[in-house]
PDB file of C-alpha atoms in Angstrom:
ATOM      1  CA  MET Y   1       0.000   0.000   0.000  1.00 64.00           C
ATOM      2  CA  THR Y   2       1.410   3.383  -1.022  1.00 81.00           C
ATOM      3  CA  ASN Y   3       1.635   6.367   1.304  1.00 95.00           C
ATOM      4  CA  PHE Y   4      -1.320   8.044  -0.417  1.00 96.00           C
ATOM      5  CA  GLU Y   5      -3.389   4.858  -0.258  1.00 96.00           C
ATOM      6  CA  MET Y   6      -2.746   4.688   3.475  1.00 97.00           C
ATOM      7  CA  ARG Y   7      -3.815   8.312   3.845  1.00 97.00           C
ATOM      8  CA  ARG Y   8      -6.949   7.617   1.781  1.00 97.00           C
ATOM      9  CA  THR Y   9      -7.914   4.746   4.080  1.00 97.00           C
ATOM     10  CA  MET Y  10      -7.240   6.924   7.116  1.00 97.00           C
ATOM     11  CA  MET Y  11      -9.404   9.697   5.617  1.00 98.00           C
ATOM     12  CA  VAL Y  12     -12.334   7.328   5.281  1.00 98.00           C
ATOM     13  CA  ASP Y  13     -11.788   5.781   8.726  1.00 97.00           C
ATOM     14  CA  THR Y  14     -11.310   9.050  10.633  1.00 97.00           C
ATOM     15  CA  GLN Y  15     -13.365  11.609   8.675  1.00 97.00           C
ATOM     16  CA  VAL Y  16     -16.064   9.807   6.696  1.00 97.00           C
ATOM     17  CA  ARG Y  17     -17.214   6.825   8.767  1.00 97.00           C
ATOM     18  CA  PRO Y  18     -17.319   8.789  12.080  1.00 96.00           C
ATOM     19  CA  SER Y  19     -19.705  11.230  10.352  1.00 95.00           C
ATOM     20  CA  ASP Y  20     -22.289   8.412  10.111  1.00 95.00           C
ATOM     21  CA  VAL Y  21     -21.606   7.845   6.413  1.00 96.00           C
ATOM     22  CA  THR Y  22     -21.819   4.083   5.967  1.00 92.00           C
ATOM     23  CA  LYS Y  23     -23.306   3.543   2.482  1.00 95.00           C
ATOM     24  CA  PHE Y  24     -20.999   1.139   0.636  1.00 96.00           C
ATOM     25  CA  PRO Y  25     -20.981   3.029  -2.712  1.00 97.00           C
ATOM     26  CA  ILE Y  26     -19.731   6.209  -1.001  1.00 98.00           C
ATOM     27  CA  ILE Y  27     -17.096   4.386   1.046  1.00 98.00           C
ATOM     28  CA  GLU Y  28     -15.926   2.411  -1.980  1.00 98.00           C
ATOM     29  CA  ALA Y  29     -15.735   5.526  -4.154  1.00 98.00           C
ATOM     30  CA  MET Y  30     -13.761   7.549  -1.635  1.00 98.00           C
ATOM     31  CA  LEU Y  31     -11.361   4.644  -1.099  1.00 98.00           C
ATOM     32  CA  SER Y  32     -10.928   4.251  -4.864  1.00 97.00           C
ATOM     33  CA  VAL Y  33     -10.508   7.818  -6.139  1.00 98.00           C
ATOM     34  CA  ALA Y  34      -6.996   9.219  -5.749  1.00 97.00           C
ATOM     35  CA  ARG Y  35      -7.816  12.605  -4.227  1.00 97.00           C
ATOM     36  CA  GLU Y  36      -4.180  13.691  -4.564  1.00 97.00           C
ATOM     37  CA  ASP Y  37      -4.592  13.652  -8.357  1.00 97.00           C
ATOM     38  CA  PHE Y  38      -7.454  16.181  -8.193  1.00 97.00           C
ATOM     39  CA  VAL Y  39      -5.747  19.036  -6.334  1.00 96.00           C
ATOM     40  CA  PRO Y  40      -2.997  21.506  -7.290  1.00 94.00           C
ATOM     41  CA  VAL Y  41       0.469  19.925  -7.246  1.00 94.00           C
ATOM     42  CA  ALA Y  42       1.495  22.153  -4.344  1.00 94.00           C
ATOM     43  CA  GLN Y  43      -1.459  20.832  -2.322  1.00 94.00           C
ATOM     44  CA  ARG Y  44      -0.927  17.106  -2.872  1.00 95.00           C
ATOM     45  CA  GLU Y  45       0.506  16.562   0.613  1.00 95.00           C
ATOM     46  CA  ALA Y  46      -2.636  18.170   2.077  1.00 94.00           C
ATOM     47  CA  ALA Y  47      -5.051  16.176  -0.084  1.00 96.00           C
ATOM     48  CA  TYR Y  48      -6.349  14.024   2.772  1.00 97.00           C
ATOM     49  CA  MET Y  49      -6.564  16.659   5.495  1.00 94.00           C
ATOM     50  CA  GLY Y  50      -9.984  17.239   7.037  1.00 95.00           C
ATOM     51  CA  GLU Y  51     -10.416  20.699   5.570  1.00 95.00           C
ATOM     52  CA  ASN Y  52     -11.288  22.479   2.337  1.00 97.00           C
ATOM     53  CA  ILE Y  53      -8.416  22.677  -0.148  1.00 96.00           C
ATOM     54  CA  GLU Y  54      -7.848  26.114  -1.672  1.00 94.00           C
ATOM     55  CA  LEU Y  55      -7.868  26.364  -5.457  1.00 93.00           C
ATOM     56  CA  GLY Y  56      -7.520  30.147  -5.583  1.00 87.00           C
ATOM     57  CA  ALA Y  57     -10.026  32.866  -6.473  1.00 87.00           C
ATOM     58  CA  GLY Y  58     -12.296  31.790  -3.621  1.00 87.00           C
ATOM     59  CA  ARG Y  59     -12.673  28.252  -4.960  1.00 93.00           C
ATOM     60  CA  VAL Y  60     -12.106  25.100  -2.905  1.00 96.00           C
ATOM     61  CA  VAL Y  61     -12.302  21.335  -2.968  1.00 97.00           C
ATOM     62  CA  LEU Y  62     -14.828  20.580  -0.231  1.00 98.00           C
ATOM     63  CA  GLU Y  63     -13.500  18.704   2.782  1.00 97.00           C
ATOM     64  CA  PRO Y  64     -14.133  14.925   2.621  1.00 97.00           C
ATOM     65  CA  ARG Y  65     -16.671  14.974   5.473  1.00 97.00           C
ATOM     66  CA  THR Y  66     -18.831  17.627   3.797  1.00 98.00           C
ATOM     67  CA  LEU Y  67     -18.856  15.905   0.411  1.00 98.00           C
ATOM     68  CA  ALA Y  68     -19.508  12.464   1.912  1.00 98.00           C
ATOM     69  CA  LYS Y  69     -22.412  13.646   4.074  1.00 98.00           C
ATOM     70  CA  MET Y  70     -23.969  15.503   1.131  1.00 98.00           C
ATOM     71  CA  LEU Y  71     -23.730  12.375  -1.013  1.00 98.00           C
ATOM     72  CA  ASP Y  72     -25.143  10.262   1.805  1.00 97.00           C
ATOM     73  CA  THR Y  73     -28.232  12.446   2.086  1.00 97.00           C
ATOM     74  CA  LEU Y  74     -28.717  12.747  -1.675  1.00 98.00           C
ATOM     75  CA  ASP Y  75     -28.728   8.926  -1.911  1.00 96.00           C
ATOM     76  CA  ILE Y  76     -27.488   8.746  -5.514  1.00 98.00           C
ATOM     77  CA  GLY Y  77     -28.464   5.572  -7.361  1.00 97.00           C
ATOM     78  CA  ASN Y  78     -26.865   3.809 -10.320  1.00 96.00           C
ATOM     79  CA  ASP Y  79     -29.609   4.998 -12.660  1.00 98.00           C
ATOM     80  CA  ASP Y  80     -29.301   8.689 -11.715  1.00 98.00           C
ATOM     81  CA  LEU Y  81     -28.081  11.500 -13.952  1.00 98.00           C
ATOM     82  CA  VAL Y  82     -26.177  13.969 -11.758  1.00 98.00           C
ATOM     83  CA  LEU Y  83     -25.225  17.600 -12.381  1.00 98.00           C
ATOM     84  CA  ASP Y  84     -22.052  18.458 -10.442  1.00 98.00           C
ATOM     85  CA  VAL Y  85     -21.698  22.243 -10.320  1.00 98.00           C
ATOM     86  CA  GLY Y  86     -18.229  23.671  -9.669  1.00 98.00           C
ATOM     87  CA  THR Y  87     -16.237  20.486 -10.089  1.00 98.00           C
ATOM     88  CA  GLY Y  88     -12.872  22.287  -9.871  1.00 97.00           C
ATOM     89  CA  TYR Y  89     -10.183  19.688 -10.568  1.00 97.00           C
ATOM     90  CA  GLY Y  90     -12.894  17.023 -10.904  1.00 98.00           C
ATOM     91  CA  TYR Y  91     -12.619  15.131  -7.602  1.00 98.00           C
ATOM     92  CA  SER Y  92     -16.311  15.285  -6.705  1.00 98.00           C
ATOM     93  CA  SER Y  93     -17.317  14.165 -10.194  1.00 98.00           C
ATOM     94  CA  ALA Y  94     -14.893  11.235 -10.065  1.00 98.00           C
ATOM     95  CA  VAL Y  95     -16.404  10.117  -6.744  1.00 98.00           C
ATOM     96  CA  ILE Y  96     -19.988  10.534  -7.935  1.00 98.00           C
ATOM     97  CA  ALA Y  97     -19.166   8.619 -11.132  1.00 98.00           C
ATOM     98  CA  HIS Y  98     -18.821   5.470  -8.997  1.00 97.00           C
ATOM     99  CA  MET Y  99     -22.463   5.791  -7.876  1.00 97.00           C
ATOM    100  CA  ALA Y 100     -24.397   7.386 -10.734  1.00 98.00           C
ATOM    101  CA  GLU Y 101     -25.229   6.302 -14.257  1.00 98.00           C
ATOM    102  CA  ALA Y 102     -23.679   9.511 -15.602  1.00 98.00           C
ATOM    103  CA  VAL Y 103     -22.348  12.840 -14.353  1.00 98.00           C
ATOM    104  CA  VAL Y 104     -22.310  16.221 -16.077  1.00 98.00           C
ATOM    105  CA  ALA Y 105     -19.554  18.282 -14.452  1.00 98.00           C
ATOM    106  CA  VAL Y 106     -19.754  22.068 -14.803  1.00 98.00           C
ATOM    107  CA  GLU Y 107     -16.696  24.297 -14.493  1.00 98.00           C
ATOM    108  CA  GLU Y 108     -16.426  27.894 -15.660  1.00 97.00           C
ATOM    109  CA  ASP Y 109     -12.688  28.410 -15.106  1.00 96.00           C
ATOM    110  CA  GLU Y 110     -11.033  27.184 -18.306  1.00 96.00           C
ATOM    111  CA  ASP Y 111      -7.739  26.313 -16.601  1.00 95.00           C
ATOM    112  CA  LEU Y 112      -9.538  24.253 -13.948  1.00 96.00           C
ATOM    113  CA  ALA Y 113     -11.648  22.606 -16.649  1.00 97.00           C
ATOM    114  CA  ARG Y 114      -8.526  21.497 -18.534  1.00 96.00           C
ATOM    115  CA  GLU Y 115      -7.001  20.084 -15.356  1.00 96.00           C
ATOM    116  CA  ALA Y 116     -10.274  18.318 -14.520  1.00 97.00           C
ATOM    117  CA  GLN Y 117     -10.564  16.792 -17.986  1.00 97.00           C
ATOM    118  CA  GLU Y 118      -7.060  15.346 -17.777  1.00 97.00           C
ATOM    119  CA  ALA Y 119      -7.511  14.040 -14.229  1.00 97.00           C
ATOM    120  CA  LEU Y 120     -10.877  12.450 -15.019  1.00 98.00           C
ATOM    121  CA  MET Y 121      -9.472  10.743 -18.107  1.00 97.00           C
ATOM    122  CA  THR Y 122      -6.517   9.420 -16.106  1.00 96.00           C
ATOM    123  CA  ALA Y 123      -8.928   8.109 -13.461  1.00 96.00           C
ATOM    124  CA  GLY Y 124     -10.990   6.320 -16.110  1.00 96.00           C
ATOM    125  CA  ALA Y 125     -14.159   8.232 -15.227  1.00 97.00           C
ATOM    126  CA  ASP Y 126     -15.653   7.705 -18.671  1.00 96.00           C
ATOM    127  CA  ASN Y 127     -19.232   8.350 -17.509  1.00 98.00           C
ATOM    128  CA  VAL Y 128     -18.401  11.995 -16.720  1.00 98.00           C
ATOM    129  CA  ALA Y 129     -19.023  14.705 -19.335  1.00 98.00           C
ATOM    130  CA  LEU Y 130     -17.287  18.026 -18.653  1.00 98.00           C
ATOM    131  CA  HIS Y 131     -19.218  21.188 -19.539  1.00 98.00           C
ATOM    132  CA  THR Y 132     -17.363  24.519 -19.538  1.00 98.00           C
ATOM    133  CA  GLY Y 133     -19.581  27.501 -18.783  1.00 97.00           C
ATOM    134  CA  PRO Y 134     -20.990  29.700 -15.994  1.00 97.00           C
ATOM    135  CA  LEU Y 135     -21.647  27.652 -12.871  1.00 98.00           C
ATOM    136  CA  ALA Y 136     -24.963  29.359 -12.190  1.00 97.00           C
ATOM    137  CA  GLU Y 137     -26.297  28.323 -15.596  1.00 97.00           C
ATOM    138  CA  GLY Y 138     -25.679  24.596 -15.126  1.00 98.00           C
ATOM    139  CA  ALA Y 139     -25.888  22.568 -18.342  1.00 98.00           C
ATOM    140  CA  VAL Y 140     -29.502  22.699 -19.499  1.00 97.00           C
ATOM    141  CA  GLN Y 141     -28.775  20.867 -22.765  1.00 97.00           C
ATOM    142  CA  HIS Y 142     -27.933  17.650 -20.905  1.00 97.00           C
ATOM    143  CA  GLY Y 143     -30.774  17.796 -18.352  1.00 94.00           C
ATOM    144  CA  PRO Y 144     -33.097  17.460 -16.659  1.00 98.00           C
ATOM    145  CA  TYR Y 145     -31.230  15.842 -13.765  1.00 98.00           C
ATOM    146  CA  ASP Y 146     -32.171  13.448 -10.992  1.00 98.00           C
ATOM    147  CA  VAL Y 147     -29.637  15.094  -8.680  1.00 98.00           C
ATOM    148  CA  VAL Y 148     -27.851  18.456  -8.596  1.00 98.00           C
ATOM    149  CA  ILE Y 149     -24.966  19.045  -6.186  1.00 98.00           C
ATOM    150  CA  ILE Y 150     -23.092  22.327  -5.772  1.00 98.00           C
ATOM    151  CA  GLN Y 151     -19.400  22.213  -4.812  1.00 98.00           C
ATOM    152  CA  GLY Y 152     -19.123  25.378  -2.757  1.00 97.00           C
ATOM    153  CA  GLY Y 153     -21.103  27.881  -0.771  1.00 98.00           C
ATOM    154  CA  VAL Y 154     -24.246  29.608  -1.997  1.00 98.00           C
ATOM    155  CA  ALA Y 155     -26.256  32.555  -0.736  1.00 96.00           C
ATOM    156  CA  ARG Y 156     -29.022  31.727  -3.204  1.00 96.00           C
ATOM    157  CA  VAL Y 157     -29.653  29.192  -5.963  1.00 97.00           C
ATOM    158  CA  PRO Y 158     -30.525  30.676  -9.368  1.00 96.00           C
ATOM    159  CA  GLN Y 159     -33.918  29.621 -10.695  1.00 96.00           C
ATOM    160  CA  THR Y 160     -32.334  28.504 -13.970  1.00 96.00           C
ATOM    161  CA  LEU Y 161     -30.501  25.794 -12.023  1.00 97.00           C
ATOM    162  CA  LEU Y 162     -33.574  24.699 -10.063  1.00 97.00           C
ATOM    163  CA  ASP Y 163     -35.433  24.377 -13.368  1.00 98.00           C
ATOM    164  CA  GLN Y 164     -32.958  21.701 -14.469  1.00 98.00           C
ATOM    165  CA  ILE Y 165     -34.009  19.293 -11.683  1.00 98.00           C
ATOM    166  CA  LYS Y 166     -36.481  16.572 -12.627  1.00 98.00           C
ATOM    167  CA  ASP Y 167     -39.733  16.492 -10.729  1.00 97.00           C
ATOM    168  CA  GLY Y 168     -39.021  14.070  -7.907  1.00 97.00           C
ATOM    169  CA  GLY Y 169     -35.327  14.983  -8.024  1.00 98.00           C
ATOM    170  CA  ARG Y 170     -33.145  16.591  -5.375  1.00 98.00           C
ATOM    171  CA  ILE Y 171     -30.414  19.183  -4.905  1.00 98.00           C
ATOM    172  CA  GLY Y 172     -27.671  19.541  -2.301  1.00 98.00           C
ATOM    173  CA  CYS Y 173     -26.372  23.021  -1.401  1.00 98.00           C
ATOM    174  CA  LEU Y 174     -24.224  24.605   1.273  1.00 98.00           C
ATOM    175  CA  PHE Y 175     -26.015  27.823   2.208  1.00 98.00           C
ATOM    176  CA  MET Y 176     -23.687  30.398   3.756  1.00 97.00           C
ATOM    177  CA  ASP Y 177     -24.690  33.205   6.114  1.00 91.00           C
ATOM    178  CA  GLY Y 178     -21.495  35.120   6.811  1.00 86.00           C
ATOM    179  CA  ALA Y 179     -18.933  32.665   8.184  1.00 85.00           C
ATOM    180  CA  LEU Y 180     -21.586  30.103   9.096  1.00 90.00           C
ATOM    181  CA  GLY Y 181     -22.989  27.558   6.695  1.00 96.00           C
ATOM    182  CA  GLU Y 182     -25.628  24.852   6.594  1.00 98.00           C
ATOM    183  CA  VAL Y 183     -26.078  22.099   4.057  1.00 98.00           C
ATOM    184  CA  ARG Y 184     -29.660  21.765   2.876  1.00 98.00           C
ATOM    185  CA  ILE Y 185     -31.212  19.173   0.628  1.00 98.00           C
ATOM    186  CA  GLY Y 186     -34.042  20.306  -1.629  1.00 98.00           C
ATOM    187  CA  TYR Y 187     -36.688  17.943  -2.980  1.00 98.00           C
ATOM    188  CA  LYS Y 188     -38.612  18.963  -6.096  1.00 98.00           C
ATOM    189  CA  ILE Y 189     -42.269  18.016  -5.902  1.00 96.00           C
ATOM    190  CA  ASP Y 190     -44.856  19.343  -8.360  1.00 96.00           C
ATOM    191  CA  GLY Y 191     -42.370  21.942  -9.553  1.00 94.00           C
ATOM    192  CA  ARG Y 192     -41.605  23.357  -6.098  1.00 96.00           C
ATOM    193  CA  ILE Y 193     -38.498  22.879  -3.940  1.00 97.00           C
ATOM    194  CA  SER Y 194     -38.942  21.798  -0.324  1.00 97.00           C
ATOM    195  CA  TRP Y 195     -35.743  22.300   1.703  1.00 97.00           C
ATOM    196  CA  ARG Y 196     -34.493  20.266   4.650  1.00 97.00           C
ATOM    197  CA  ASN Y 197     -31.570  21.307   6.880  1.00 97.00           C
ATOM    198  CA  VAL Y 198     -28.997  18.548   7.267  1.00 97.00           C
ATOM    199  CA  PHE Y 199     -25.699  19.607   8.882  1.00 97.00           C
ATOM    200  CA  ASN Y 200     -23.289  22.518   9.353  1.00 97.00           C
ATOM    201  CA  ALA Y 201     -20.286  23.149   7.110  1.00 97.00           C
ATOM    202  CA  GLY Y 202     -18.464  26.035   5.456  1.00 97.00           C
ATOM    203  CA  ALA Y 203     -17.032  27.153   2.099  1.00 97.00           C
ATOM    204  CA  PRO Y 204     -16.645  30.358   0.072  1.00 96.00           C
ATOM    205  CA  VAL Y 205     -19.707  31.425  -1.927  1.00 97.00           C
ATOM    206  CA  LEU Y 206     -19.327  30.475  -5.591  1.00 96.00           C
ATOM    207  CA  PRO Y 207     -19.492  33.108  -8.357  1.00 93.00           C
ATOM    208  CA  GLY Y 208     -23.064  33.527  -9.533  1.00 94.00           C
ATOM    209  CA  PHE Y 209     -24.504  32.296  -6.242  1.00 97.00           C
ATOM    210  CA  GLU Y 210     -24.134  35.521  -4.244  1.00 94.00           C
ATOM    211  CA  ALA Y 211     -27.127  37.193  -2.636  1.00 89.00           C
ATOM    212  CA  HIS Y 212     -28.996  39.702  -4.781  1.00 74.00           C
ATOM    213  CA  ASN Y 213     -27.938  43.276  -4.155  1.00 58.00           C
ATOM    214  CA  GLN Y 214     -30.481  45.179  -2.104  1.00 46.00           C
ATOM    215  CA  PHE Y 215     -30.771  48.835  -2.949  1.00 44.00           C
ATOM    216  CA  GLN Y 216     -31.902  51.331  -0.354  1.00 43.00           C
ATOM    217  CA  LEU Y 217     -32.953  54.940  -0.909  1.00 43.00           C
TER     218      LEU Y 217
END
């Protein structure tokens, strides 16, 4: 077992399982995907730390606990089409690819998108399609989706993204209020989203997901 494989096992045993994440597909995926290959080279040694990994410009790779608990609540099945918004270097999409039928990964930063494409190809994640474009716009041409997951903080979710969820589908978001954040899962029923609070976490708010400006006279 290599040093990184040992760290990956330790990550699952000390960060994921203690967070009450026990679903086999999630555990298997996080043990299988080489997280060190989906972060900047300078951050490889920190790949398995229990914290967000900085990508620059306010972007992060979500800490393992946060991602795992979001996936646990979303309960992704092997016939689900998943929209992964803000994939960064592609780690979340590579993990989700082990559970879903197919993943559409959205990344608006062209440099990150190139890195993600190469890393996903190297990982053999051939059921992931990378879409380059504004995160807040999703990828309507490939939808609608059974599941949408957003890889970063949000103050609001644009309606155009909610419209891409199938009726009966769900969305996982980390809503930020200042420095405090709460992951919520939304269920779409008869065209409306019903939100449920799940657990606390934190991450920078993604571009396009900021609160609307409020003008005062």
